[in-house]
CSV table of C-alpha atoms and ligand atoms in Angstrom, one decimal:
chain,number,residue,atom,x,y,z
A,1,MET,CA,2.9,-19.8,56.4
A,2,THR,CA,2.7,-18.3,52.9
A,3,VAL,CA,4.7,-19.9,50.2
A,4,LYS,CA,6.0,-17.5,47.5
A,5,VAL,CA,5.4,-18.9,44.1
A,6,LYS,CA,7.6,-17.5,41.4
A,7,LYS,CA,5.2,-16.0,38.8
A,8,PRO,CA,5.9,-17.0,35.2
A,9,ARG,CA,7.3,-13.9,33.6
A,10,PRO,CA,6.1,-12.8,30.1
A,11,VAL,CA,8.2,-14.4,27.4
A,12,ASN,CA,9.9,-12.0,25.0
A,13,LEU,CA,8.0,-12.3,21.7
A,14,ASP,CA,9.9,-13.8,18.9
A,15,LEU,CA,8.6,-11.7,16.0
A,16,GLN,CA,9.9,-14.2,13.4
A,17,THR,CA,7.5,-16.8,14.7
A,18,ILE,CA,4.4,-14.6,14.6
A,19,ARG,CA,2.3,-15.0,11.4
A,20,PHE,CA,-0.1,-12.2,10.6
A,21,PRO,CA,-3.5,-13.2,9.2
A,22,LEU,CA,-4.0,-12.1,5.5
A,23,THR,CA,-6.6,-9.5,6.6
A,24,ALA,CA,-4.0,-7.8,8.9
A,25,ILE,CA,-1.4,-7.8,6.1
A,26,ALA,CA,-4.0,-6.2,3.7
A,27,SER,CA,-4.7,-3.5,6.3
A,28,ILE,CA,-1.0,-2.7,7.1
A,29,VAL,CA,-0.1,-2.5,3.5
A,30,HIS,CA,-3.1,-0.3,2.9
A,31,ARG,CA,-1.7,2.2,5.4
A,32,VAL,CA,1.8,2.0,3.9
A,33,SER,CA,0.3,2.5,0.4
A,34,GLY,CA,-1.5,5.6,1.7
A,35,VAL,CA,1.8,7.1,3.0
A,36,ILE,CA,3.6,6.2,-0.3
A,37,THR,CA,0.7,7.9,-2.3
A,38,PHE,CA,1.0,11.0,0.0
A,39,VAL,CA,4.8,11.3,-0.4
A,40,SER,CA,4.6,10.8,-4.1
A,41,ILE,CA,2.1,13.6,-4.7
A,42,SER,CA,4.9,16.1,-4.1
A,43,ILE,CA,7.2,14.4,-6.6
A,44,LEU,CA,4.5,14.1,-9.2
A,45,LEU,CA,3.4,17.8,-8.8
A,46,TRP,CA,7.1,18.8,-9.1
A,47,LEU,CA,7.4,16.9,-12.4
A,48,LEU,CA,4.0,18.3,-13.6
A,49,ASN,CA,5.1,21.8,-12.8
A,50,MET,CA,8.4,21.4,-14.6
A,51,SER,CA,6.7,19.9,-17.7
A,52,LEU,CA,4.2,22.8,-17.9
A,53,SER,CA,6.7,25.6,-17.3
A,54,SER,CA,8.1,25.8,-20.9
A,55,PRO,CA,8.9,23.6,-23.9
A,56,GLU,CA,12.5,23.2,-22.4
A,57,GLY,CA,10.9,22.3,-19.0
A,58,PHE,CA,8.8,19.7,-20.8
A,59,ALA,CA,11.8,18.3,-22.5
A,60,SER,CA,13.7,18.1,-19.1
A,61,ALA,CA,10.7,16.3,-17.5
A,62,ALA,CA,10.5,13.9,-20.4
A,63,ASP,CA,14.3,13.3,-20.0
A,64,ILE,CA,13.9,12.5,-16.3
A,65,VAL,CA,11.0,10.1,-16.9
A,66,ASP,CA,13.0,8.3,-19.7
A,67,SER,CA,15.3,6.4,-17.3
A,68,PHE,CA,14.5,2.8,-16.3
A,69,PHE,CA,14.9,3.6,-12.6
A,70,VAL,CA,12.4,6.5,-12.7
A,71,LYS,CA,9.9,4.4,-14.7
A,72,PHE,CA,10.3,1.7,-12.1
A,73,VAL,CA,9.5,4.2,-9.3
A,74,LEU,CA,6.5,5.6,-11.2
A,75,TRP,CA,5.2,2.0,-11.7
A,76,GLY,CA,5.6,1.5,-8.0
A,77,ILE,CA,3.7,4.7,-7.2
A,78,LEU,CA,0.9,3.7,-9.5
A,79,THR,CA,0.7,0.2,-8.1
A,80,ALA,CA,0.6,1.7,-4.5
A,81,LEU,CA,-2.2,4.1,-5.6
A,82,PHE,CA,-4.2,1.3,-7.3
A,83,TYR,CA,-3.8,-0.9,-4.1
A,84,HIS,CA,-4.9,2.0,-1.9
A,85,ILE,CA,-8.0,2.6,-4.0
A,86,VAL,CA,-9.0,-1.0,-4.3
A,87,VAL,CA,-8.4,-1.9,-0.6
A,88,GLY,CA,-9.9,1.5,0.3
A,89,ILE,CA,-13.1,0.6,-1.4
A,90,ARG,CA,-13.0,-2.8,0.4
A,91,HIS,CA,-12.6,-0.8,3.7
A,92,LEU,CA,-15.5,1.4,2.9
A,93,MET,CA,-17.7,-1.7,2.1
A,94,MET,CA,-16.7,-3.2,5.5
A,95,ASP,CA,-17.8,0.1,7.1
A,96,MET,CA,-21.2,-0.6,5.4
A,97,GLY,CA,-21.3,-4.0,7.0
A,98,TYR,CA,-20.0,-6.3,4.2
A,99,PHE,CA,-17.0,-8.8,4.4
A,100,GLU,CA,-17.0,-8.6,8.2
A,101,GLU,CA,-16.7,-12.3,8.9
A,102,MET,CA,-13.3,-14.0,8.9
A,103,GLU,CA,-14.1,-16.1,5.7
A,104,THR,CA,-15.5,-13.2,3.6
A,105,GLY,CA,-12.8,-10.9,5.0
A,106,ILE,CA,-10.0,-13.2,3.8
A,107,ALA,CA,-11.8,-13.8,0.4
A,108,SER,CA,-12.3,-10.0,-0.2
A,109,ALA,CA,-8.6,-9.4,0.7
A,110,LYS,CA,-7.6,-12.1,-1.9
A,111,VAL,CA,-9.9,-10.6,-4.5
A,112,SER,CA,-8.4,-7.1,-3.8
A,113,PHE,CA,-4.8,-8.5,-4.2
A,114,ALA,CA,-5.8,-10.1,-7.5
A,115,ILE,CA,-7.5,-6.9,-8.8
A,116,THR,CA,-4.4,-4.8,-7.8
A,117,ALA,CA,-2.1,-7.3,-9.6
A,118,VAL,CA,-4.1,-6.8,-12.8
A,119,LEU,CA,-4.1,-3.0,-12.4
A,120,SER,CA,-0.4,-3.2,-11.7
A,121,VAL,CA,0.3,-4.9,-15.0
A,122,PHE,CA,-1.9,-2.2,-16.6
A,123,ALA,CA,0.2,0.5,-14.9
A,124,GLY,CA,3.4,-1.2,-16.3
A,125,GLY,CA,1.9,-0.9,-19.8
A,126,LEU,CA,1.2,2.8,-19.2
A,127,VAL,CA,4.7,3.6,-17.9
A,128,TRP,CA,6.7,1.5,-20.5
B,201,LIG,C1,-4.1,11.2,-2.8
B,201,LIG,C2,-4.8,10.2,-2.5
B,201,LIG,C3,-4.7,9.5,-1.2
B,201,LIG,C4,-3.8,9.6,-0.1
B,201,LIG,C5,-2.6,10.4,-0.1
B,201,LIG,C6,-4.3,8.7,0.9
B,201,LIG,C7,-3.7,8.5,2.1
B,201,LIG,C8,-4.1,7.7,3.1
B,201,LIG,C9,-3.4,7.4,4.4
B,201,LIG,C10,-2.0,7.9,4.7
B,201,LIG,C11,-4.2,6.6,5.1
B,201,LIG,C12,-3.9,6.0,6.4
B,201,LIG,C13,-4.5,6.8,7.5
B,201,LIG,C14,-4.2,6.0,8.9
B,201,LIG,O1,-4.0,4.8,8.9
B,201,LIG,O2,-4.3,6.7,9.9
B,201,LIG,C15,-5.5,6.4,4.4
B,201,LIG,C16,-6.5,5.7,4.8
B,201,LIG,C17,-7.6,5.4,4.1
B,201,LIG,N1,-7.8,5.7,2.7
B,201,LIG,FE1,-6.7,6.9,1.6
B,201,LIG,N2,-5.5,8.2,0.5
B,201,LIG,C18,-5.8,8.6,-0.7
B,201,LIG,C19,-6.8,8.2,-1.5
B,201,LIG,C20,-7.8,7.4,-1.2
B,201,LIG,C21,-8.9,6.9,-2.0
B,201,LIG,C22,-9.1,7.4,-3.5
B,201,LIG,C23,-9.7,6.1,-1.3
B,201,LIG,C24,-10.9,5.5,-1.8
B,201,LIG,C25,-11.1,4.3,-2.0
B,201,LIG,C26,-9.1,6.0,0.0
B,201,LIG,C27,-9.6,5.3,1.1
B,201,LIG,C28,-9.1,5.2,2.3
B,201,LIG,C29,-9.7,4.6,3.5
B,201,LIG,C30,-11.0,3.9,3.5
B,201,LIG,C31,-8.8,4.7,4.5
B,201,LIG,C32,-9.0,4.2,6.0
B,201,LIG,C33,-8.5,2.8,6.1
B,201,LIG,C34,-8.7,2.3,7.6
B,201,LIG,O3,-9.7,2.5,8.2
B,201,LIG,O4,-7.7,1.7,8.1
B,201,LIG,N3,-8.0,6.8,0.1
B,201,LIG,N4,-5.4,7.1,3.2
């Protein structure tokens, strides 16, 4: 006689209890920063086009950039770009065989965050 054993069903994952490793966070944010950079190109080209169109166009573009909110967005765009470049270089180095172990991977992610933080402060100085 065969006894039917109830198979344990997969438990619904509680996303709030899942902690991503630092390397995974660095990777996901890198993709997000790439998308932000891509979307912001159109905004920046639109502003550049306006500023080069005529002296009045330049004044309008300068007016737009003069508000705190727009400066904050520009600072965010520059920070995303710096993050994308710094972690992009880390990615390319990993493609060449560096920082592939867990320890060096976490260390290089931390160093990338620190370099981005410094560049972000620099970006703030440029914008304000
Ligand atoms: C206008 C400038 C850029 C834009 C719009 C951009 C956009 C993106 C996007 C959307 C991705 C994600 C692709 C995916 O996950 O399928 C990506 C990946 C990548 N980007 Fe950029 N990127 C730019 C500049 C750069 C620069 C300057 C570097 C140099 C360091 C770089 C290095 C990389 C690398 C290495 C990846 C692949 C990362 C991986 O394998 O997960 N990107 N980029």
